[in-house]
């Protein structure tokens, strides 16, 4: 939102973007019915996913990965004022939040990721580096304490902000694989069911198909075409296959 080619005039620190996230998930549900979705975000992206738990995710969202997300827009803004600019939250933060309300239509105090996580029932992997100089590791600890069962906190001892994946790639990937193991098992089960159905259809229809007649018809059709026409048909078939891929 309000970044790159995306629409919108103001960034919402996750307060506004959580609604965008739900809308995209709904779109994926319509576009790819039956396909599970895993939401993965870093920093504000991770906080956005966690805030989205407050209003609930569409049923196609099956797991969450949140890397170094903050507890709330208010908390990270106040911390940035103090650590980055050596300024107290009062009165600057409160004046800034007033402008946010007037011009962007939301409040930095409106949503807390830590509170929203209490409503989450999905598998959740949280990740954070202990050397994060922007969003402190303690924020993930606070978020994690708000979670119920099914949440895991992966800690990278050496990672700075958003770098846990690079600093401890193997450990990070192992936790992701563990988090989605149930989804993978479910997907394999659905695939096996689909394959079984396909096999049953083949048993019914293939014996009834007259392949000799089909081959004869194909040969007659090709005989009526010139060499150039045969090549043209083959090229069109290749192009259609490439476009499909």
PDB file of C-alpha atoms in Angstrom:
ATOM      1  CA  UNK A   1       0.000   0.000   0.000  1.00  0.00           C
ATOM      2  CA  UNK A   2       1.356   3.424  -1.059  1.00  0.00           C
ATOM      3  CA  UNK A   3       4.628   1.775  -2.120  1.00  0.00           C
ATOM      4  CA  UNK A   4       6.004   1.137  -5.595  1.00  0.00           C
ATOM      5  CA  UNK A   5       3.113   0.670  -8.027  1.00  0.00           C
ATOM      6  CA  UNK A   6       0.606  -0.185  -5.296  1.00  0.00           C
ATOM      7  CA  UNK A   7      -2.404   2.050  -4.775  1.00  0.00           C
ATOM      8  CA  UNK A   8      -3.021   4.116  -1.669  1.00  0.00           C
ATOM      9  CA  UNK A   9      -1.701   7.416  -0.406  1.00  0.00           C
ATOM     10  CA  UNK A  10      -0.517   6.531   3.095  1.00  0.00           C
ATOM     11  CA  UNK A  11       1.379   3.613   4.609  1.00  0.00           C
ATOM     12  CA  UNK A  12      -0.583   2.135   7.505  1.00  0.00           C
ATOM     13  CA  UNK A  13       2.091   0.380   9.624  1.00  0.00           C
ATOM     14  CA  UNK A  14      -0.043  -2.766   9.243  1.00  0.00           C
ATOM     15  CA  UNK A  15      -3.269  -1.171  10.491  1.00  0.00           C
ATOM     16  CA  UNK A  16      -4.507  -0.601   6.935  1.00  0.00           C
ATOM     17  CA  UNK A  17      -2.486  -3.329   5.241  1.00  0.00           C
ATOM     18  CA  UNK A  18      -4.115  -6.116   7.288  1.00  0.00           C
ATOM     19  CA  UNK A  19      -7.309  -5.470   5.304  1.00  0.00           C
ATOM     20  CA  UNK A  20      -5.357  -5.596   2.027  1.00  0.00           C
ATOM     21  CA  UNK A  21      -3.894  -8.907   3.128  1.00  0.00           C
ATOM     22  CA  UNK A  22      -7.344 -10.358   3.787  1.00  0.00           C
ATOM     23  CA  UNK A  23      -8.544  -9.111   0.383  1.00  0.00           C
ATOM     24  CA  UNK A  24      -5.599 -10.743  -1.406  1.00  0.00           C
ATOM     25  CA  UNK A  25      -6.226 -14.002   0.463  1.00  0.00           C
ATOM     26  CA  UNK A  26      -9.868 -13.917  -0.633  1.00  0.00           C
ATOM     27  CA  UNK A  27      -8.754 -13.271  -4.216  1.00  0.00           C
ATOM     28  CA  UNK A  28      -6.434 -16.296  -4.073  1.00  0.00           C
ATOM     29  CA  UNK A  29      -9.311 -18.367  -2.706  1.00  0.00           C
ATOM     30  CA  UNK A  30     -11.405 -17.494  -5.774  1.00  0.00           C
ATOM     31  CA  UNK A  31      -8.533 -17.743  -8.246  1.00  0.00           C
ATOM     32  CA  UNK A  32      -7.086 -20.989  -6.889  1.00  0.00           C
ATOM     33  CA  UNK A  33      -9.884 -22.798  -5.023  1.00  0.00           C
ATOM     34  CA  UNK A  34      -8.765 -25.478  -2.624  1.00  0.00           C
ATOM     35  CA  UNK A  35      -5.154 -24.299  -2.540  1.00  0.00           C
ATOM     36  CA  UNK A  36      -3.672 -23.574   0.919  1.00  0.00           C
ATOM     37  CA  UNK A  37      -2.021 -20.184   1.491  1.00  0.00           C
ATOM     38  CA  UNK A  38       0.894 -19.469   3.823  1.00  0.00           C
ATOM     39  CA  UNK A  39       1.364 -15.814   4.781  1.00  0.00           C
ATOM     40  CA  UNK A  40       4.994 -14.760   5.219  1.00  0.00           C
ATOM     41  CA  UNK A  41       6.138 -11.273   6.221  1.00  0.00           C
ATOM     42  CA  UNK A  42       9.230  -9.493   7.510  1.00  0.00           C
ATOM     43  CA  UNK A  43       9.236  -6.466   9.864  1.00  0.00           C
ATOM     44  CA  UNK A  44       6.084  -4.443   9.062  1.00  0.00           C
ATOM     45  CA  UNK A  45       4.975  -7.389   6.909  1.00  0.00           C
ATOM     46  CA  UNK A  46       5.244  -9.720   9.870  1.00  0.00           C
ATOM     47  CA  UNK A  47       3.404  -7.263  12.115  1.00  0.00           C
ATOM     48  CA  UNK A  48       0.683  -6.916   9.462  1.00  0.00           C
ATOM     49  CA  UNK A  49       0.117 -10.679   9.417  1.00  0.00           C
ATOM     50  CA  UNK A  50      -0.102 -10.782  13.201  1.00  0.00           C
ATOM     51  CA  UNK A  51      -2.547  -7.864  13.291  1.00  0.00           C
ATOM     52  CA  UNK A  52      -4.671  -9.641  10.697  1.00  0.00           C
ATOM     53  CA  UNK A  53      -5.278 -12.421  13.226  1.00  0.00           C
ATOM     54  CA  UNK A  54      -7.492 -10.019  15.157  1.00  0.00           C
ATOM     55  CA  UNK A  55     -10.210 -10.001  12.521  1.00  0.00           C
ATOM     56  CA  UNK A  56      -9.583 -13.563  11.367  1.00  0.00           C
ATOM     57  CA  UNK A  57      -8.091 -14.959   8.157  1.00  0.00           C
ATOM     58  CA  UNK A  58      -9.985 -16.555   5.256  1.00  0.00           C
ATOM     59  CA  UNK A  59     -10.157 -20.331   5.553  1.00  0.00           C
ATOM     60  CA  UNK A  60      -7.618 -20.865   2.759  1.00  0.00           C
ATOM     61  CA  UNK A  61      -4.901 -19.314   4.961  1.00  0.00           C
ATOM     62  CA  UNK A  62      -3.359 -22.291   6.726  1.00  0.00           C
ATOM     63  CA  UNK A  63      -0.099 -21.090   8.330  1.00  0.00           C
ATOM     64  CA  UNK A  64       1.776 -17.889   9.224  1.00  0.00           C
ATOM     65  CA  UNK A  65       5.459 -16.932   9.168  1.00  0.00           C
ATOM     66  CA  UNK A  66       6.289 -13.643  10.906  1.00  0.00           C
ATOM     67  CA  UNK A  67       9.894 -12.421  10.978  1.00  0.00           C
ATOM     68  CA  UNK A  68      10.917  -9.620  13.370  1.00  0.00           C
ATOM     69  CA  UNK A  69       7.455  -8.048  13.585  1.00  0.00           C
ATOM     70  CA  UNK A  70       6.812  -5.341  16.157  1.00  0.00           C
ATOM     71  CA  UNK A  71       4.172  -5.451  18.899  1.00  0.00           C
ATOM     72  CA  UNK A  72       2.264  -2.377  17.687  1.00  0.00           C
ATOM     73  CA  UNK A  73       2.700   0.691  15.477  1.00  0.00           C
ATOM     74  CA  UNK A  74       2.614   2.861  18.610  1.00  0.00           C
ATOM     75  CA  UNK A  75       5.381   0.898  20.310  1.00  0.00           C
ATOM     76  CA  UNK A  76       7.775   0.936  17.355  1.00  0.00           C
ATOM     77  CA  UNK A  77       7.180   4.639  16.645  1.00  0.00           C
ATOM     78  CA  UNK A  78       7.847   5.610  20.259  1.00  0.00           C
ATOM     79  CA  UNK A  79      10.974   3.473  20.338  1.00  0.00           C
ATOM     80  CA  UNK A  80      12.269   4.968  17.084  1.00  0.00           C
ATOM     81  CA  UNK A  81      11.788   8.496  18.454  1.00  0.00           C
ATOM     82  CA  UNK A  82      13.760   7.623  21.547  1.00  0.00           C
ATOM     83  CA  UNK A  83      16.522   5.447  20.043  1.00  0.00           C
ATOM     84  CA  UNK A  84      16.856   7.040  16.624  1.00  0.00           C
ATOM     85  CA  UNK A  85      16.276  10.711  17.401  1.00  0.00           C
ATOM     86  CA  UNK A  86      16.797  10.903  21.192  1.00  0.00           C
ATOM     87  CA  UNK A  87      13.380  12.476  21.583  1.00  0.00           C
ATOM     88  CA  UNK A  88      10.667  11.688  24.137  1.00  0.00           C
ATOM     89  CA  UNK A  89       7.295  10.355  22.883  1.00  0.00           C
ATOM     90  CA  UNK A  90       5.515  13.336  24.424  1.00  0.00           C
ATOM     91  CA  UNK A  91       4.498  15.512  22.731  1.00  0.00           C
ATOM     92  CA  UNK A  92       5.899  14.538  19.310  1.00  0.00           C
ATOM     93  CA  UNK A  93       4.307  11.089  19.010  1.00  0.00           C
ATOM     94  CA  UNK A  94       0.882  12.340  20.045  1.00  0.00           C
ATOM     95  CA  UNK A  95       1.004  15.257  17.608  1.00  0.00           C
ATOM     96  CA  UNK A  96       2.107  12.897  14.828  1.00  0.00           C
ATOM     97  CA  UNK A  97      -0.689  10.471  15.656  1.00  0.00           C
ATOM     98  CA  UNK A  98      -3.196  13.316  15.473  1.00  0.00           C
ATOM     99  CA  UNK A  99      -2.022  14.054  11.924  1.00  0.00           C
ATOM    100  CA  UNK A 100      -2.245  10.342  11.084  1.00  0.00           C
ATOM    101  CA  UNK A 101      -5.873  10.339  12.228  1.00  0.00           C
ATOM    102  CA  UNK A 102      -6.717  13.496  10.298  1.00  0.00           C
ATOM    103  CA  UNK A 103      -5.014  12.675   7.001  1.00  0.00           C
ATOM    104  CA  UNK A 104      -4.677   8.877   6.845  1.00  0.00           C
ATOM    105  CA  UNK A 105      -7.866   7.957   8.679  1.00  0.00           C
ATOM    106  CA  UNK A 106      -6.440   5.591  11.268  1.00  0.00           C
ATOM    107  CA  UNK A 107      -4.635   5.682  14.600  1.00  0.00           C
ATOM    108  CA  UNK A 108      -1.222   4.281  15.496  1.00  0.00           C
ATOM    109  CA  UNK A 109      -2.833   3.100  18.748  1.00  0.00           C
ATOM    110  CA  UNK A 110      -5.628   1.321  16.938  1.00  0.00           C
ATOM    111  CA  UNK A 111      -4.250  -2.216  16.772  1.00  0.00           C
ATOM    112  CA  UNK A 112      -1.760  -4.294  18.729  1.00  0.00           C
ATOM    113  CA  UNK A 113      -0.192  -7.401  17.226  1.00  0.00           C
ATOM    114  CA  UNK A 114       0.246  -8.863  20.683  1.00  0.00           C
ATOM    115  CA  UNK A 115      -3.485  -8.550  21.393  1.00  0.00           C
ATOM    116  CA  UNK A 116      -4.531  -9.883  17.977  1.00  0.00           C
ATOM    117  CA  UNK A 117      -2.364 -12.986  18.359  1.00  0.00           C
ATOM    118  CA  UNK A 118      -4.556 -14.125  21.245  1.00  0.00           C
ATOM    119  CA  UNK A 119      -7.217 -14.925  18.636  1.00  0.00           C
ATOM    120  CA  UNK A 120      -4.925 -16.870  16.331  1.00  0.00           C
ATOM    121  CA  UNK A 121      -5.560 -20.592  15.873  1.00  0.00           C
ATOM    122  CA  UNK A 122      -3.229 -21.209  12.923  1.00  0.00           C
ATOM    123  CA  UNK A 123       0.284 -22.706  12.994  1.00  0.00           C
ATOM    124  CA  UNK A 124       2.654 -19.769  13.485  1.00  0.00           C
ATOM    125  CA  UNK A 125       6.405 -19.522  13.085  1.00  0.00           C
ATOM    126  CA  UNK A 126       7.959 -16.381  14.534  1.00  0.00           C
ATOM    127  CA  UNK A 127      11.616 -15.558  13.868  1.00  0.00           C
ATOM    128  CA  UNK A 128      13.875 -12.854  15.256  1.00  0.00           C
ATOM    129  CA  UNK A 129      17.549 -12.029  15.613  1.00  0.00           C
ATOM    130  CA  UNK A 130      18.849 -11.113  19.048  1.00  0.00           C
ATOM    131  CA  UNK A 131      21.055  -8.392  17.541  1.00  0.00           C
ATOM    132  CA  UNK A 132      18.150  -6.608  15.823  1.00  0.00           C
ATOM    133  CA  UNK A 133      18.877  -2.899  16.207  1.00  0.00           C
ATOM    134  CA  UNK A 134      15.524  -1.673  14.919  1.00  0.00           C
ATOM    135  CA  UNK A 135      12.750  -3.950  16.167  1.00  0.00           C
ATOM    136  CA  UNK A 136      14.071  -5.367  19.451  1.00  0.00           C
ATOM    137  CA  UNK A 137      14.031  -9.099  20.043  1.00  0.00           C
ATOM    138  CA  UNK A 138      11.975  -8.464  23.180  1.00  0.00           C
ATOM    139  CA  UNK A 139       9.019  -7.477  20.993  1.00  0.00           C
ATOM    140  CA  UNK A 140       8.889 -10.965  19.519  1.00  0.00           C
ATOM    141  CA  UNK A 141       9.081 -12.395  23.024  1.00  0.00           C
ATOM    142  CA  UNK A 142       6.059 -10.291  23.975  1.00  0.00           C
ATOM    143  CA  UNK A 143       4.195 -11.338  20.838  1.00  0.00           C
ATOM    144  CA  UNK A 144       5.080 -14.978  21.447  1.00  0.00           C
ATOM    145  CA  UNK A 145       3.740 -14.871  24.999  1.00  0.00           C
ATOM    146  CA  UNK A 146       0.373 -13.834  23.541  1.00  0.00           C
ATOM    147  CA  UNK A 147       0.201 -16.931  21.327  1.00  0.00           C
ATOM    148  CA  UNK A 148      -1.580 -20.158  22.054  1.00  0.00           C
ATOM    149  CA  UNK A 149      -0.560 -23.647  21.019  1.00  0.00           C
ATOM    150  CA  UNK A 150       0.953 -24.135  17.594  1.00  0.00           C
ATOM    151  CA  UNK A 151       3.333 -21.165  17.793  1.00  0.00           C
ATOM    152  CA  UNK A 152       7.123 -21.477  17.559  1.00  0.00           C
ATOM    153  CA  UNK A 153       9.740 -18.768  18.125  1.00  0.00           C
ATOM    154  CA  UNK A 154      12.959 -19.264  16.166  1.00  0.00           C
ATOM    155  CA  UNK A 155      15.858 -17.245  17.551  1.00  0.00           C
ATOM    156  CA  UNK A 156      19.001 -16.328  15.635  1.00  0.00           C
ATOM    157  CA  UNK A 157      21.741 -15.321  18.046  1.00  0.00           C
ATOM    158  CA  UNK A 158      23.697 -13.172  15.570  1.00  0.00           C
ATOM    159  CA  UNK A 159      21.081 -11.761  13.171  1.00  0.00           C
ATOM    160  CA  UNK A 160      20.313  -8.059  12.802  1.00  0.00           C
ATOM    161  CA  UNK A 161      16.974  -6.761  11.558  1.00  0.00           C
ATOM    162  CA  UNK A 162      15.377  -9.086   9.000  1.00  0.00           C
ATOM    163  CA  UNK A 163      18.511 -11.203   8.577  1.00  0.00           C
ATOM    164  CA  UNK A 164      17.646 -14.343  10.565  1.00  0.00           C
ATOM    165  CA  UNK A 165      16.937 -16.231   7.328  1.00  0.00           C
ATOM    166  CA  UNK A 166      20.408 -15.423   5.986  1.00  0.00           C
ATOM    167  CA  UNK A 167      22.299 -15.785   9.254  1.00  0.00           C
ATOM    168  CA  UNK A 168      20.827 -19.161  10.161  1.00  0.00           C
ATOM    169  CA  UNK A 169      19.373 -20.442   6.910  1.00  0.00           C
ATOM    170  CA  UNK A 170      19.394 -24.141   7.788  1.00  0.00           C
ATOM    171  CA  UNK A 171      17.732 -23.678  11.170  1.00  0.00           C
ATOM    172  CA  UNK A 172      15.171 -21.273   9.720  1.00  0.00           C
ATOM    173  CA  UNK A 173      14.238 -23.671   6.916  1.00  0.00           C
ATOM    174  CA  UNK A 174      13.965 -26.592   9.313  1.00  0.00           C
ATOM    175  CA  UNK A 175      11.435 -24.652  11.394  1.00  0.00           C
ATOM    176  CA  UNK A 176       9.443 -23.727   8.272  1.00  0.00           C
ATOM    177  CA  UNK A 177       9.383 -27.359   7.145  1.00  0.00           C
ATOM    178  CA  UNK A 178       8.180 -28.401  10.589  1.00  0.00           C
ATOM    179  CA  UNK A 179       5.497 -25.693  10.565  1.00  0.00           C
ATOM    180  CA  UNK A 180       4.082 -26.804   7.223  1.00  0.00           C
ATOM    181  CA  UNK A 181       4.518 -30.553   7.754  1.00  0.00           C
ATOM    182  CA  UNK A 182       0.822 -30.993   8.461  1.00  0.00           C
ATOM    183  CA  UNK A 183      -0.085 -29.032   5.325  1.00  0.00           C
ATOM    184  CA  UNK A 184       2.264 -31.144   3.226  1.00  0.00           C
ATOM    185  CA  UNK A 185       0.757 -34.333   4.623  1.00  0.00           C
ATOM    186  CA  UNK A 186      -2.744 -33.022   3.865  1.00  0.00           C
ATOM    187  CA  UNK A 187      -1.722 -32.033   0.330  1.00  0.00           C
ATOM    188  CA  UNK A 188      -0.237 -35.485  -0.321  1.00  0.00           C
ATOM    189  CA  UNK A 189      -3.451 -37.072   0.921  1.00  0.00           C
ATOM    190  CA  UNK A 190      -5.521 -34.903  -1.436  1.00  0.00           C
ATOM    191  CA  UNK A 191      -3.147 -35.750  -4.296  1.00  0.00           C
ATOM    192  CA  UNK A 192      -3.492 -39.461  -3.583  1.00  0.00           C
ATOM    193  CA  UNK A 193      -7.290 -39.103  -3.532  1.00  0.00           C
ATOM    194  CA  UNK A 194      -7.242 -37.241  -6.851  1.00  0.00           C
ATOM    195  CA  UNK A 195      -4.964 -39.877  -8.379  1.00  0.00           C
ATOM    196  CA  UNK A 196      -7.278 -42.643  -7.164  1.00  0.00           C
ATOM    197  CA  UNK A 197     -10.257 -40.877  -8.765  1.00  0.00           C
ATOM    198  CA  UNK A 198      -8.282 -40.468 -11.996  1.00  0.00           C
ATOM    199  CA  UNK A 199      -7.434 -44.175 -12.013  1.00  0.00           C
ATOM    200  CA  UNK A 200     -11.096 -45.098 -11.548  1.00  0.00           C
ATOM    201  CA  UNK A 201     -12.054 -42.890 -14.501  1.00  0.00           C
ATOM    202  CA  UNK A 202      -9.386 -44.540 -16.646  1.00  0.00           C
ATOM    203  CA  UNK A 203     -10.719 -47.982 -15.768  1.00  0.00           C
ATOM    204  CA  UNK A 204     -14.162 -46.956 -17.010  1.00  0.00           C
ATOM    205  CA  UNK A 205     -13.357 -44.959 -20.137  1.00  0.00           C
ATOM    206  CA  UNK A 206     -10.091 -46.225 -21.613  1.00  0.00           C
ATOM    207  CA  UNK A 207     -11.336 -49.768 -22.376  1.00  0.00           C
ATOM    208  CA  UNK A 208     -14.241 -48.241 -24.278  1.00  0.00           C
ATOM    209  CA  UNK A 209     -12.009 -46.086 -26.478  1.00  0.00           C
ATOM    210  CA  UNK A 210     -11.301 -47.341 -30.002  1.00  0.00           C
ATOM    211  CA  UNK A 211      -7.631 -46.439 -30.476  1.00  0.00           C
ATOM    212  CA  UNK A 212      -7.416 -48.140 -33.887  1.00  0.00           C
ATOM    213  CA  UNK A 213     -10.203 -45.893 -35.158  1.00  0.00           C
ATOM    214  CA  UNK A 214      -8.538 -42.821 -33.627  1.00  0.00           C
ATOM    215  CA  UNK A 215      -5.184 -43.644 -35.270  1.00  0.00           C
ATOM    216  CA  UNK A 216      -6.864 -44.240 -38.616  1.00  0.00           C
ATOM    217  CA  UNK A 217      -8.636 -40.877 -38.435  1.00  0.00           C
ATOM    218  CA  UNK A 218      -5.361 -39.124 -37.526  1.00  0.00           C
ATOM    219  CA  UNK A 219      -3.509 -40.696 -40.440  1.00  0.00           C
ATOM    220  CA  UNK A 220      -6.252 -39.692 -42.891  1.00  0.00           C
ATOM    221  CA  UNK A 221      -6.222 -36.144 -41.590  1.00  0.00           C
ATOM    222  CA  UNK A 222      -2.431 -35.832 -41.920  1.00  0.00           C
ATOM    223  CA  UNK A 223      -2.513 -37.261 -45.447  1.00  0.00           C
ATOM    224  CA  UNK A 224      -4.802 -34.423 -46.530  1.00  0.00           C
ATOM    225  CA  UNK A 225      -2.308 -31.804 -45.253  1.00  0.00           C
ATOM    226  CA  UNK A 226       0.777 -30.627 -47.083  1.00  0.00           C
ATOM    227  CA  UNK A 227       4.191 -30.834 -45.395  1.00  0.00           C
ATOM    228  CA  UNK A 228       4.067 -27.085 -44.709  1.00  0.00           C
ATOM    229  CA  UNK A 229       0.653 -27.404 -43.060  1.00  0.00           C
ATOM    230  CA  UNK A 230       1.854 -30.272 -40.857  1.00  0.00           C
ATOM    231  CA  UNK A 231       4.820 -28.167 -39.708  1.00  0.00           C
ATOM    232  CA  UNK A 232       2.525 -25.187 -39.037  1.00  0.00           C
ATOM    233  CA  UNK A 233       0.202 -27.345 -36.913  1.00  0.00           C
ATOM    234  CA  UNK A 234       3.169 -28.672 -34.936  1.00  0.00           C
ATOM    235  CA  UNK A 235       4.491 -25.149 -34.337  1.00  0.00           C
ATOM    236  CA  UNK A 236       1.101 -23.983 -33.084  1.00  0.00           C
ATOM    237  CA  UNK A 237       1.007 -26.935 -30.732  1.00  0.00           C
ATOM    238  CA  UNK A 238       4.453 -26.064 -29.371  1.00  0.00           C
ATOM    239  CA  UNK A 239       3.501 -22.429 -28.898  1.00  0.00           C
ATOM    240  CA  UNK A 240       0.302 -23.402 -27.064  1.00  0.00           C
ATOM    241  CA  UNK A 241       2.282 -25.730 -24.790  1.00  0.00           C
ATOM    242  CA  UNK A 242       4.841 -23.016 -24.002  1.00  0.00           C
ATOM    243  CA  UNK A 243       2.109 -20.481 -23.272  1.00  0.00           C
ATOM    244  CA  UNK A 244       0.414 -22.972 -20.969  1.00  0.00           C
ATOM    245  CA  UNK A 245       3.676 -23.497 -19.062  1.00  0.00           C
TER     246      UNK A 245
END
